[in-house]
mmCIF file of C-alpha atoms in Angstrom:
data_model
loop_
_atom_site.group_PDB
_atom_site.id
_atom_site.type_symbol
_atom_site.label_atom_id
_atom_site.label_comp_id
_atom_site.label_asym_id
_atom_site.label_seq_id
_atom_site.Cartn_x
_atom_site.Cartn_y
_atom_site.Cartn_z
ATOM 1 C CA MET A 1 51.482 -76.431 10.952
ATOM 2 C CA LEU A 2 49.907 -79.205 9.076
ATOM 3 C CA GLY A 3 49.716 -77.189 5.463
ATOM 4 C CA VAL A 4 47.468 -75.079 6.966
ATOM 5 C CA ARG A 5 47.680 -70.944 6.545
ATOM 6 C CA HIS A 6 46.644 -69.910 10.014
ATOM 7 C CA ASP A 7 45.101 -66.219 9.098
ATOM 8 C CA VAL A 8 42.582 -68.801 7.080
ATOM 9 C CA PHE A 9 40.057 -68.505 9.996
ATOM 10 C CA LYS A 10 40.582 -64.883 10.557
ATOM 11 C CA ARG A 11 39.702 -64.102 6.321
ATOM 12 C CA ALA A 12 36.379 -65.983 7.132
ATOM 13 C CA GLN A 13 35.558 -63.227 9.470
ATOM 14 C CA SER A 14 34.695 -59.754 9.381
ATOM 15 C CA HIS A 15 36.763 -56.810 8.364
ATOM 16 C CA PRO A 16 39.577 -56.010 10.879
ATOM 17 C CA TRP A 17 38.392 -53.293 11.903
ATOM 18 C CA ILE A 18 35.311 -54.406 13.049
ATOM 19 C CA ARG A 19 36.420 -57.321 14.811
ATOM 20 C CA TYR A 20 39.312 -54.419 16.438
ATOM 21 C CA TRP A 21 36.830 -51.809 18.254
ATOM 22 C CA TRP A 22 34.491 -55.948 19.047
ATOM 23 C CA ARG A 23 37.620 -56.868 21.134
ATOM 24 C CA ARG A 24 37.684 -53.108 22.457
ATOM 25 C CA SER A 25 34.060 -53.151 23.607
ATOM 26 C CA VAL A 26 34.267 -56.357 25.120
ATOM 27 C CA ARG A 27 37.212 -55.426 27.222
ATOM 28 C CA PHE A 28 35.411 -52.133 28.223
ATOM 29 C CA ASP A 29 32.636 -54.067 28.899
ATOM 30 C CA LYS A 30 34.388 -57.191 31.259
ATOM 31 C CA ARG A 31 36.249 -53.711 33.043
ATOM 32 C CA THR A 32 33.148 -51.895 33.350
ATOM 33 C CA GLY A 33 29.855 -53.553 32.858
ATOM 34 C CA MET A 34 28.422 -50.576 30.867
ATOM 35 C CA LEU A 35 26.958 -52.323 28.033
ATOM 36 C CA SER A 36 25.887 -55.587 29.753
ATOM 37 C CA ALA A 37 24.468 -53.996 32.771
ATOM 38 C CA GLY A 38 24.373 -49.687 31.490
ATOM 39 C CA ILE A 39 22.635 -49.895 28.790
ATOM 40 C CA PRO A 40 19.819 -52.091 29.859
ATOM 41 C CA LEU A 41 19.391 -50.188 33.187
ATOM 42 C CA SER A 42 19.173 -47.087 31.591
ATOM 43 C CA ILE A 43 16.960 -48.264 29.110
ATOM 44 C CA THR A 44 14.276 -49.230 32.029
ATOM 45 C CA MET A 45 14.999 -46.064 33.836
ATOM 46 C CA ILE A 46 13.680 -44.072 30.386
ATOM 47 C CA VAL A 47 10.412 -45.954 30.138
ATOM 48 C CA THR A 48 9.905 -45.895 33.700
ATOM 49 C CA ILE A 49 10.335 -42.347 33.389
ATOM 50 C CA ALA A 50 8.534 -41.467 30.075
ATOM 51 C CA ALA A 51 5.641 -43.753 31.838
ATOM 52 C CA ALA A 52 5.199 -41.998 34.539
ATOM 53 C CA THR A 53 5.573 -38.949 32.912
ATOM 54 C CA ILE A 54 2.668 -39.217 30.464
ATOM 55 C CA MET A 55 0.210 -41.409 33.634
ATOM 56 C CA ILE A 56 1.149 -37.628 36.258
ATOM 57 C CA ASP A 57 -0.258 -35.914 32.477
ATOM 58 C CA ARG A 58 -2.892 -37.512 32.063
ATOM 59 C CA GLN A 59 -3.888 -37.451 36.035
ATOM 60 C CA PHE A 60 -3.505 -33.340 35.824
ATOM 61 C CA GLU A 61 -5.400 -33.216 32.503
ATOM 62 C CA LEU A 62 -8.502 -35.184 34.468
ATOM 63 C CA ARG A 63 -8.379 -32.532 37.290
ATOM 64 C CA ASP A 64 -8.365 -29.656 35.180
ATOM 65 C CA MET A 65 -11.154 -31.222 33.041
ATOM 66 C CA ARG A 66 -13.091 -32.000 36.510
ATOM 67 C CA ALA A 67 -12.427 -28.363 37.903
ATOM 68 C CA ARG A 68 -13.708 -26.788 34.422
ATOM 69 C CA THR A 69 -16.916 -29.039 34.552
ATOM 70 C CA ILE A 70 -17.324 -27.557 38.318
ATOM 71 C CA SER A 71 -16.901 -24.231 37.269
ATOM 72 C CA LYS A 72 -19.241 -23.831 33.987
ATOM 73 C CA ARG A 73 -21.744 -25.666 36.658
ATOM 74 C CA GLU A 74 -21.207 -23.074 39.449
ATOM 75 C CA ALA A 75 -21.435 -20.445 36.809
ATOM 76 C CA SER A 76 -25.088 -22.173 35.224
ATOM 77 C CA LEU A 77 -26.136 -22.064 39.149
ATOM 78 C CA GLU A 78 -25.372 -18.735 39.397
ATOM 79 C CA GLU A 79 -26.714 -17.494 36.333
ATOM 80 C CA GLU A 80 -30.200 -19.439 37.188
ATOM 81 C CA HIS A 81 -30.128 -17.862 40.811
ATOM 82 C CA GLU A 82 -30.044 -14.841 38.930
ATOM 83 C CA ALA A 83 -32.674 -15.517 36.519
ATOM 84 C CA MET A 84 -34.660 -16.782 39.385
ATOM 85 C CA ARG A 85 -34.428 -13.236 41.472
ATOM 86 C CA GLU A 86 -34.849 -10.946 38.624
ATOM 87 C CA PHE A 87 -37.982 -12.841 38.166
ATOM 88 C CA LEU A 88 -39.135 -13.000 41.869
ATOM 89 C CA LYS A 89 -38.251 -8.567 41.784
ATOM 90 C CA GLY A 90 -40.587 -8.931 39.381
ATOM 91 C CA THR A 91 -43.322 -10.034 41.046
ATOM 92 C CA GLU A 92 -43.268 -8.643 44.104
ATOM 93 C CA ASP A 93 -45.396 -5.519 42.966
ATOM 94 C CA GLU A 94 -48.523 -8.451 42.274
ATOM 95 C CA TYR A 95 -48.234 -10.379 45.643
ATOM 96 C CA GLU A 96 -50.800 -9.791 48.078
ATOM 97 C CA MET A 97 -51.760 -11.454 51.343
ATOM 98 C CA LYS A 98 -54.439 -14.049 51.160
ATOM 99 C CA ALA A 99 -55.811 -16.264 53.462
ATOM 100 C CA ILE A 100 -55.532 -20.210 51.990
ATOM 101 C CA PRO A 101 -59.369 -21.419 51.888
ATOM 102 C CA ASP A 102 -60.258 -24.370 54.402
ATOM 103 C CA LYS A 103 -60.440 -27.454 51.714
ATOM 104 C CA PHE A 104 -56.746 -26.668 51.077
ATOM 105 C CA ARG A 105 -55.954 -26.946 54.789
ATOM 106 C CA SER A 106 -54.172 -30.026 55.850
ATOM 107 C CA GLY A 107 -55.564 -29.850 59.362
ATOM 108 C CA ARG A 108 -58.919 -29.405 58.764
#
């Protein structure tokens, strides 16, 4: 037609194998919508799952750290109480009842 070869523009395009698969993928997408809708939705789902997993992991980590510090604090308090009991056991023998001098009494 008018001396123009019909495959001039076809040669300017890419390899025929790539054209074939591109057309098949476009046809597949028109029929199913997997490429235009499925890929973005699956990327969104994966990112959301990853973010939620990281957030929950951090929360569990903070809860565990709080529990450890509380248990450390309770253990140190228990040690202090035990040391105080031992100290007070040693002073029971030296204890004697004495009257408080009048100058230290608040009511008189």
